[in-house]
Amino acid sequence: LKLSKLGDYMNIFKSSLAFIMFAALNASAAPEGAFTTLMVQANDVEKYIDYMKKNTAPFEAIDSDVAGVCVTKSGNQYPGEMFVWNAFPSIEKAFAVSELYDPMNTTSAFEKLRSVKYSATFKPIKEFDLKPGYERLWRLKLNDWRAFAADMTILEKALQKAGHEMRLGVFYPLGGGNEVFHLRAVTIDGAASGRVADDYFAGAEYGQIWDNAFAKYVDEIVSETVESCEIIYTK
């Protein structure tokens, strides 16, 4: 080869390598956004949720994009177990909330309705379509969260190909004390979630993706609960 030709090939190779590296980095990048969560014990769950729907000043004060609640229906550790969540476009915005709003220093009305347990911020580490509903939540200790999130993306596609409208979310805890990674499996209702479980135990092919991911990347299942989630505020 002539030197000029060799130089051309080297430039093409370098460009191709740069593209491959960029694609790999982009593929492993987490989606934008973050969620703040406030874990509480509600004296009257429905009354508390109704009050927040009618009194949106706290959500407006922190400039929340979307806010909602998740009420633990099964596997709860105490009566009235639930949490309030707020969605933000970045971790920067989510972290700034702690300087704008102190849930421990609030109005007497809120104090009568609930007691605060703790708060945490969560970063989604795979694409997640925010459509709350019937949600199974696993708290997991992971040894490779990137690989686990990638497998959950594959599993989500396999579930949908099998005819199940289930969305999977994986969330990285930030400033959450003893919190661990969250895996959420979201369906429109309990029956839809149950159909997925029935198919899994009947030997559905996508079950292998689940089993392999848990075998390789999950060191411990800390807990599993069922939650009912809904949006209660949108900016």
PDB file of C-alpha atoms in Angstrom:
ATOM      1  CA  LEU A   1       0.000   0.000   0.000  1.00  0.00           C
ATOM      2  CA  LYS A   2       1.117   3.544  -0.650  1.00  0.00           C
ATOM      3  CA  LEU A   3       1.720   5.654   2.435  1.00  0.00           C
ATOM      4  CA  SER A   4      -1.139   7.963   1.469  1.00  0.00           C
ATOM      5  CA  LYS A   5      -3.500   5.004   1.199  1.00  0.00           C
ATOM      6  CA  LEU A   6      -2.267   3.570   4.503  1.00  0.00           C
ATOM      7  CA  GLY A   7      -2.926   6.920   6.134  1.00  0.00           C
ATOM      8  CA  ASP A   8      -6.458   6.930   4.757  1.00  0.00           C
ATOM      9  CA  TYR A   9      -7.111   3.450   6.129  1.00  0.00           C
ATOM     10  CA  MET A  10      -5.712   4.447   9.528  1.00  0.00           C
ATOM     11  CA  ASN A  11      -7.973   7.491   9.621  1.00  0.00           C
ATOM     12  CA  ILE A  12     -10.987   5.324   8.758  1.00  0.00           C
ATOM     13  CA  PHE A  13      -9.970   2.836  11.461  1.00  0.00           C
ATOM     14  CA  LYS A  14      -9.573   5.585  14.059  1.00  0.00           C
ATOM     15  CA  SER A  15     -12.936   7.083  13.133  1.00  0.00           C
ATOM     16  CA  SER A  16     -14.621   3.673  13.316  1.00  0.00           C
ATOM     17  CA  LEU A  17     -12.992   2.930  16.672  1.00  0.00           C
ATOM     18  CA  ALA A  18     -14.071   6.295  18.048  1.00  0.00           C
ATOM     19  CA  PHE A  19     -17.630   5.659  16.878  1.00  0.00           C
ATOM     20  CA  ILE A  20     -17.666   2.199  18.487  1.00  0.00           C
ATOM     21  CA  MET A  21     -16.338   3.596  21.783  1.00  0.00           C
ATOM     22  CA  PHE A  22     -18.915   6.405  21.704  1.00  0.00           C
ATOM     23  CA  ALA A  23     -21.732   3.938  20.971  1.00  0.00           C
ATOM     24  CA  ALA A  24     -20.610   1.687  23.820  1.00  0.00           C
ATOM     25  CA  LEU A  25     -20.476   4.586  26.255  1.00  0.00           C
ATOM     26  CA  ASN A  26     -23.840   5.869  25.086  1.00  0.00           C
ATOM     27  CA  ALA A  27     -25.413   2.423  25.406  1.00  0.00           C
ATOM     28  CA  SER A  28     -24.294   2.149  29.040  1.00  0.00           C
ATOM     29  CA  ALA A  29     -25.316   5.694  29.960  1.00  0.00           C
ATOM     30  CA  ALA A  30     -28.214   6.021  32.382  1.00  0.00           C
ATOM     31  CA  PRO A  31     -31.294   7.969  31.308  1.00  0.00           C
ATOM     32  CA  GLU A  32     -31.838  11.503  32.539  1.00  0.00           C
ATOM     33  CA  GLY A  33     -33.758  12.414  35.672  1.00  0.00           C
ATOM     34  CA  ALA A  34     -34.033  11.468  39.335  1.00  0.00           C
ATOM     35  CA  PHE A  35     -36.694  10.865  41.970  1.00  0.00           C
ATOM     36  CA  THR A  36     -36.871  12.003  45.572  1.00  0.00           C
ATOM     37  CA  THR A  37     -38.804   9.784  47.952  1.00  0.00           C
ATOM     38  CA  LEU A  38     -40.198  10.449  51.406  1.00  0.00           C
ATOM     39  CA  MET A  39     -41.021   7.263  53.301  1.00  0.00           C
ATOM     40  CA  VAL A  40     -43.826   7.828  55.804  1.00  0.00           C
ATOM     41  CA  GLN A  41     -46.366   6.133  58.027  1.00  0.00           C
ATOM     42  CA  ALA A  42     -49.810   7.536  57.345  1.00  0.00           C
ATOM     43  CA  ASN A  43     -52.455   7.567  60.060  1.00  0.00           C
ATOM     44  CA  ASP A  44     -55.138   7.513  57.355  1.00  0.00           C
ATOM     45  CA  VAL A  45     -53.711   6.746  53.903  1.00  0.00           C
ATOM     46  CA  GLU A  46     -56.667   7.929  51.836  1.00  0.00           C
ATOM     47  CA  LYS A  47     -57.103  11.103  53.878  1.00  0.00           C
ATOM     48  CA  TYR A  48     -53.396  11.909  53.548  1.00  0.00           C
ATOM     49  CA  ILE A  49     -53.398  11.404  49.774  1.00  0.00           C
ATOM     50  CA  ASP A  50     -56.568  13.455  49.360  1.00  0.00           C
ATOM     51  CA  TYR A  51     -55.048  16.280  51.403  1.00  0.00           C
ATOM     52  CA  MET A  52     -51.938  16.381  49.196  1.00  0.00           C
ATOM     53  CA  LYS A  53     -54.046  16.429  46.030  1.00  0.00           C
ATOM     54  CA  LYS A  54     -55.887  19.493  47.320  1.00  0.00           C
ATOM     55  CA  ASN A  55     -52.826  21.217  48.815  1.00  0.00           C
ATOM     56  CA  THR A  56     -50.117  21.271  46.174  1.00  0.00           C
ATOM     57  CA  ALA A  57     -48.038  24.141  47.600  1.00  0.00           C
ATOM     58  CA  PRO A  58     -45.170  21.859  48.741  1.00  0.00           C
ATOM     59  CA  PHE A  59     -44.833  20.412  45.226  1.00  0.00           C
ATOM     60  CA  GLU A  60     -44.891  23.884  43.721  1.00  0.00           C
ATOM     61  CA  ALA A  61     -42.323  25.161  46.233  1.00  0.00           C
ATOM     62  CA  ILE A  62     -39.750  22.574  45.177  1.00  0.00           C
ATOM     63  CA  ASP A  63     -40.644  22.936  41.488  1.00  0.00           C
ATOM     64  CA  SER A  64     -41.545  19.278  41.116  1.00  0.00           C
ATOM     65  CA  ASP A  65     -42.217  18.113  37.557  1.00  0.00           C
ATOM     66  CA  VAL A  66     -44.452  15.243  38.643  1.00  0.00           C
ATOM     67  CA  ALA A  67     -45.352  13.919  42.092  1.00  0.00           C
ATOM     68  CA  GLY A  68     -47.097  10.804  43.261  1.00  0.00           C
ATOM     69  CA  VAL A  69     -47.524   8.210  45.966  1.00  0.00           C
ATOM     70  CA  CYS A  70     -46.902   4.496  46.383  1.00  0.00           C
ATOM     71  CA  VAL A  71     -48.868   2.670  49.081  1.00  0.00           C
ATOM     72  CA  THR A  72     -47.537  -0.702  50.239  1.00  0.00           C
ATOM     73  CA  LYS A  73     -50.316  -3.266  49.918  1.00  0.00           C
ATOM     74  CA  SER A  74     -48.449  -6.494  50.640  1.00  0.00           C
ATOM     75  CA  GLY A  75     -45.257  -7.220  52.558  1.00  0.00           C
ATOM     76  CA  ASN A  76     -45.500  -3.983  54.529  1.00  0.00           C
ATOM     77  CA  GLN A  77     -43.430  -3.554  57.675  1.00  0.00           C
ATOM     78  CA  TYR A  78     -45.985  -1.372  59.482  1.00  0.00           C
ATOM     79  CA  PRO A  79     -49.577  -0.089  59.037  1.00  0.00           C
ATOM     80  CA  GLY A  80     -49.889   2.898  56.705  1.00  0.00           C
ATOM     81  CA  GLU A  81     -46.557   2.223  54.967  1.00  0.00           C
ATOM     82  CA  MET A  82     -46.182   4.416  51.881  1.00  0.00           C
ATOM     83  CA  PHE A  83     -44.008   7.045  50.289  1.00  0.00           C
ATOM     84  CA  VAL A  84     -44.383  10.296  48.371  1.00  0.00           C
ATOM     85  CA  TRP A  85     -42.182  10.740  45.304  1.00  0.00           C
ATOM     86  CA  ASN A  86     -41.199  13.696  43.150  1.00  0.00           C
ATOM     87  CA  ALA A  87     -39.662  13.520  39.670  1.00  0.00           C
ATOM     88  CA  PHE A  88     -36.950  15.944  38.542  1.00  0.00           C
ATOM     89  CA  PRO A  89     -34.937  16.356  35.325  1.00  0.00           C
ATOM     90  CA  SER A  90     -31.569  15.792  37.060  1.00  0.00           C
ATOM     91  CA  ILE A  91     -29.864  14.669  40.260  1.00  0.00           C
ATOM     92  CA  GLU A  92     -28.711  18.266  40.658  1.00  0.00           C
ATOM     93  CA  LYS A  93     -32.315  19.426  40.877  1.00  0.00           C
ATOM     94  CA  ALA A  94     -33.308  16.529  43.143  1.00  0.00           C
ATOM     95  CA  PHE A  95     -30.469  17.176  45.592  1.00  0.00           C
ATOM     96  CA  ALA A  96     -31.297  20.893  45.690  1.00  0.00           C
ATOM     97  CA  VAL A  97     -34.727  20.009  47.105  1.00  0.00           C
ATOM     98  CA  SER A  98     -33.202  19.138  50.490  1.00  0.00           C
ATOM     99  CA  GLU A  99     -32.305  22.815  50.855  1.00  0.00           C
ATOM    100  CA  LEU A 100     -35.769  23.992  49.852  1.00  0.00           C
ATOM    101  CA  TYR A 101     -38.025  21.733  51.900  1.00  0.00           C
ATOM    102  CA  ASP A 102     -37.571  20.041  55.274  1.00  0.00           C
ATOM    103  CA  PRO A 103     -40.263  17.358  55.761  1.00  0.00           C
ATOM    104  CA  MET A 104     -39.514  17.259  59.478  1.00  0.00           C
ATOM    105  CA  ASN A 105     -40.365  20.947  59.797  1.00  0.00           C
ATOM    106  CA  THR A 106     -43.793  21.232  58.240  1.00  0.00           C
ATOM    107  CA  THR A 107     -47.356  22.310  58.996  1.00  0.00           C
ATOM    108  CA  SER A 108     -49.424  20.870  61.825  1.00  0.00           C
ATOM    109  CA  ALA A 109     -51.851  19.475  59.245  1.00  0.00           C
ATOM    110  CA  PHE A 110     -49.129  17.268  57.741  1.00  0.00           C
ATOM    111  CA  GLU A 111     -47.894  16.266  61.193  1.00  0.00           C
ATOM    112  CA  LYS A 112     -51.362  14.989  62.073  1.00  0.00           C
ATOM    113  CA  LEU A 113     -51.647  12.971  58.877  1.00  0.00           C
ATOM    114  CA  ARG A 114     -48.293  11.178  58.820  1.00  0.00           C
ATOM    115  CA  SER A 115     -44.953  10.575  60.516  1.00  0.00           C
ATOM    116  CA  VAL A 116     -41.728  10.668  58.499  1.00  0.00           C
ATOM    117  CA  LYS A 117     -39.467   7.601  58.440  1.00  0.00           C
ATOM    118  CA  TYR A 118     -36.661   8.698  56.086  1.00  0.00           C
ATOM    119  CA  SER A 119     -35.980  10.125  52.645  1.00  0.00           C
ATOM    120  CA  ALA A 120     -33.861   8.977  49.693  1.00  0.00           C
ATOM    121  CA  THR A 121     -33.076   9.960  46.115  1.00  0.00           C
ATOM    122  CA  PHE A 122     -33.135   7.393  43.305  1.00  0.00           C
ATOM    123  CA  LYS A 123     -31.548   7.529  39.866  1.00  0.00           C
ATOM    124  CA  PRO A 124     -33.134   5.424  37.082  1.00  0.00           C
ATOM    125  CA  ILE A 125     -30.416   3.333  35.441  1.00  0.00           C
ATOM    126  CA  LYS A 126     -32.503   2.020  32.541  1.00  0.00           C
ATOM    127  CA  GLU A 127     -35.179   3.697  30.464  1.00  0.00           C
ATOM    128  CA  PHE A 128     -38.416   3.748  32.427  1.00  0.00           C
ATOM    129  CA  ASP A 129     -41.836   4.807  31.188  1.00  0.00           C
ATOM    130  CA  LEU A 130     -43.481   6.609  34.117  1.00  0.00           C
ATOM    131  CA  LYS A 131     -46.988   5.130  34.182  1.00  0.00           C
ATOM    132  CA  PRO A 132     -47.709   4.175  37.810  1.00  0.00           C
ATOM    133  CA  GLY A 133     -50.038   1.313  38.642  1.00  0.00           C
ATOM    134  CA  TYR A 134     -49.754  -2.085  40.288  1.00  0.00           C
ATOM    135  CA  GLU A 135     -46.080  -2.413  41.186  1.00  0.00           C
ATOM    136  CA  ARG A 136     -44.000  -5.259  42.535  1.00  0.00           C
ATOM    137  CA  LEU A 137     -40.873  -3.898  44.214  1.00  0.00           C
ATOM    138  CA  TRP A 138     -37.715  -5.864  44.957  1.00  0.00           C
ATOM    139  CA  ARG A 139     -34.995  -4.300  47.101  1.00  0.00           C
ATOM    140  CA  LEU A 140     -31.742  -5.849  45.889  1.00  0.00           C
ATOM    141  CA  LYS A 141     -28.042  -5.877  46.679  1.00  0.00           C
ATOM    142  CA  LEU A 142     -26.346  -5.987  43.264  1.00  0.00           C
ATOM    143  CA  ASN A 143     -22.735  -6.771  42.361  1.00  0.00           C
ATOM    144  CA  ASP A 144     -22.958  -5.294  38.832  1.00  0.00           C
ATOM    145  CA  TRP A 145     -25.801  -2.814  38.445  1.00  0.00           C
ATOM    146  CA  ARG A 146     -24.981  -1.918  34.847  1.00  0.00           C
ATOM    147  CA  ALA A 147     -25.136  -5.544  33.702  1.00  0.00           C
ATOM    148  CA  PHE A 148     -28.305  -6.152  35.714  1.00  0.00           C
ATOM    149  CA  ALA A 149     -30.013  -3.100  34.209  1.00  0.00           C
ATOM    150  CA  ALA A 150     -29.006  -4.264  30.720  1.00  0.00           C
ATOM    151  CA  ASP A 151     -30.560  -7.681  31.363  1.00  0.00           C
ATOM    152  CA  MET A 152     -33.749  -6.068  32.660  1.00  0.00           C
ATOM    153  CA  THR A 153     -33.960  -4.101  29.399  1.00  0.00           C
ATOM    154  CA  ILE A 154     -33.734  -7.385  27.474  1.00  0.00           C
ATOM    155  CA  LEU A 155     -36.302  -8.982  29.785  1.00  0.00           C
ATOM    156  CA  GLU A 156     -38.727  -6.085  29.358  1.00  0.00           C
ATOM    157  CA  LYS A 157     -38.629  -6.499  25.570  1.00  0.00           C
ATOM    158  CA  ALA A 158     -39.123 -10.261  25.907  1.00  0.00           C
ATOM    159  CA  LEU A 159     -42.123  -9.748  28.183  1.00  0.00           C
ATOM    160  CA  GLN A 160     -43.715  -7.316  25.781  1.00  0.00           C
ATOM    161  CA  LYS A 161     -43.020  -9.626  22.842  1.00  0.00           C
ATOM    162  CA  ALA A 162     -44.865 -12.343  24.796  1.00  0.00           C
ATOM    163  CA  GLY A 163     -47.885 -10.043  25.024  1.00  0.00           C
ATOM    164  CA  HIS A 164     -47.412  -8.666  28.545  1.00  0.00           C
ATOM    165  CA  GLU A 165     -47.698  -4.916  29.150  1.00  0.00           C
ATOM    166  CA  MET A 166     -45.124  -4.825  31.927  1.00  0.00           C
ATOM    167  CA  ARG A 167     -42.562  -2.062  32.457  1.00  0.00           C
ATOM    168  CA  LEU A 168     -39.371  -2.672  34.429  1.00  0.00           C
ATOM    169  CA  GLY A 169     -37.443   0.020  36.277  1.00  0.00           C
ATOM    170  CA  VAL A 170     -34.082  -0.248  38.049  1.00  0.00           C
ATOM    171  CA  PHE A 171     -33.109   2.528  40.444  1.00  0.00           C
ATOM    172  CA  TYR A 172     -29.796   3.460  42.084  1.00  0.00           C
ATOM    173  CA  PRO A 173     -30.131   4.780  45.691  1.00  0.00           C
ATOM    174  CA  LEU A 174     -28.448   8.076  46.597  1.00  0.00           C
ATOM    175  CA  GLY A 175     -28.295   9.385  50.160  1.00  0.00           C
ATOM    176  CA  GLY A 176     -30.698   6.684  51.249  1.00  0.00           C
ATOM    177  CA  GLY A 177     -29.025   5.322  54.360  1.00  0.00           C
ATOM    178  CA  ASN A 178     -29.561   1.553  54.295  1.00  0.00           C
ATOM    179  CA  GLU A 179     -31.525   1.635  51.039  1.00  0.00           C
ATOM    180  CA  VAL A 180     -30.390  -0.656  48.206  1.00  0.00           C
ATOM    181  CA  PHE A 181     -31.186  -0.930  44.495  1.00  0.00           C
ATOM    182  CA  HIS A 182     -34.872  -1.027  43.566  1.00  0.00           C
ATOM    183  CA  LEU A 183     -36.363  -3.172  40.823  1.00  0.00           C
ATOM    184  CA  ARG A 184     -39.939  -2.307  39.880  1.00  0.00           C
ATOM    185  CA  ALA A 185     -42.254  -4.391  37.712  1.00  0.00           C
ATOM    186  CA  VAL A 186     -45.241  -2.224  36.766  1.00  0.00           C
ATOM    187  CA  THR A 187     -48.553  -3.304  35.240  1.00  0.00           C
ATOM    188  CA  ILE A 188     -51.958  -1.707  34.902  1.00  0.00           C
ATOM    189  CA  ASP A 189     -53.466  -3.951  37.599  1.00  0.00           C
ATOM    190  CA  GLY A 190     -52.854  -7.019  39.730  1.00  0.00           C
ATOM    191  CA  ALA A 191     -54.339  -9.455  37.211  1.00  0.00           C
ATOM    192  CA  ALA A 192     -51.836  -8.375  34.547  1.00  0.00           C
ATOM    193  CA  SER A 193     -48.957  -8.879  36.976  1.00  0.00           C
ATOM    194  CA  GLY A 194     -50.357 -12.250  37.985  1.00  0.00           C
ATOM    195  CA  ARG A 195     -50.467 -13.417  34.367  1.00  0.00           C
ATOM    196  CA  VAL A 196     -46.750 -12.724  34.037  1.00  0.00           C
ATOM    197  CA  ALA A 197     -46.067 -14.750  37.182  1.00  0.00           C
ATOM    198  CA  ASP A 198     -48.298 -17.604  35.989  1.00  0.00           C
ATOM    199  CA  ASP A 199     -46.426 -17.764  32.676  1.00  0.00           C
ATOM    200  CA  TYR A 200     -43.070 -17.685  34.482  1.00  0.00           C
ATOM    201  CA  PHE A 201     -43.976 -20.691  36.648  1.00  0.00           C
ATOM    202  CA  ALA A 202     -45.365 -22.443  33.571  1.00  0.00           C
ATOM    203  CA  GLY A 203     -41.906 -22.245  31.989  1.00  0.00           C
ATOM    204  CA  ALA A 204     -42.064 -19.160  29.764  1.00  0.00           C
ATOM    205  CA  GLU A 205     -38.818 -18.524  27.860  1.00  0.00           C
ATOM    206  CA  TYR A 206     -38.344 -15.083  29.370  1.00  0.00           C
ATOM    207  CA  GLY A 207     -38.039 -16.747  32.760  1.00  0.00           C
ATOM    208  CA  GLN A 208     -34.498 -17.785  31.850  1.00  0.00           C
ATOM    209  CA  ILE A 209     -33.487 -14.132  31.463  1.00  0.00           C
ATOM    210  CA  TRP A 210     -34.857 -13.418  34.940  1.00  0.00           C
ATOM    211  CA  ASP A 211     -33.222 -16.467  36.523  1.00  0.00           C
ATOM    212  CA  ASN A 212     -29.824 -15.826  34.931  1.00  0.00           C
ATOM    213  CA  ALA A 213     -29.788 -12.134  35.883  1.00  0.00           C
ATOM    214  CA  PHE A 214     -30.637 -12.897  39.498  1.00  0.00           C
ATOM    215  CA  ALA A 215     -28.107 -15.737  39.664  1.00  0.00           C
ATOM    216  CA  LYS A 216     -25.265 -13.600  38.287  1.00  0.00           C
ATOM    217  CA  TYR A 217     -25.880 -10.115  39.625  1.00  0.00           C
ATOM    218  CA  VAL A 218     -28.064 -10.294  42.751  1.00  0.00           C
ATOM    219  CA  ASP A 219     -26.193 -10.949  45.993  1.00  0.00           C
ATOM    220  CA  GLU A 220     -29.274 -10.627  48.181  1.00  0.00           C
ATOM    221  CA  ILE A 221     -33.011 -10.000  47.899  1.00  0.00           C
ATOM    222  CA  VAL A 222     -33.546  -7.701  50.868  1.00  0.00           C
ATOM    223  CA  SER A 223     -37.327  -7.529  50.531  1.00  0.00           C
ATOM    224  CA  GLU A 224     -40.223  -7.813  48.106  1.00  0.00           C
ATOM    225  CA  THR A 225     -43.449  -5.836  48.366  1.00  0.00           C
ATOM    226  CA  VAL A 226     -46.495  -4.959  46.305  1.00  0.00           C
ATOM    227  CA  GLU A 227     -47.448  -1.299  45.948  1.00  0.00           C
ATOM    228  CA  SER A 228     -50.290   0.713  44.497  1.00  0.00           C
ATOM    229  CA  CYS A 229     -48.899   3.861  42.885  1.00  0.00           C
ATOM    230  CA  GLU A 230     -50.468   6.933  41.302  1.00  0.00           C
ATOM    231  CA  ILE A 231     -49.641  10.454  40.125  1.00  0.00           C
ATOM    232  CA  ILE A 232     -51.185  13.163  42.327  1.00  0.00           C
ATOM    233  CA  TYR A 233     -49.553  16.318  40.917  1.00  0.00           C
ATOM    234  CA  THR A 234     -48.205  17.511  37.559  1.00  0.00           C
ATOM    235  CA  LYS A 235     -46.558  20.893  37.010  1.00  0.00           C
TER     236      LYS A 235
END
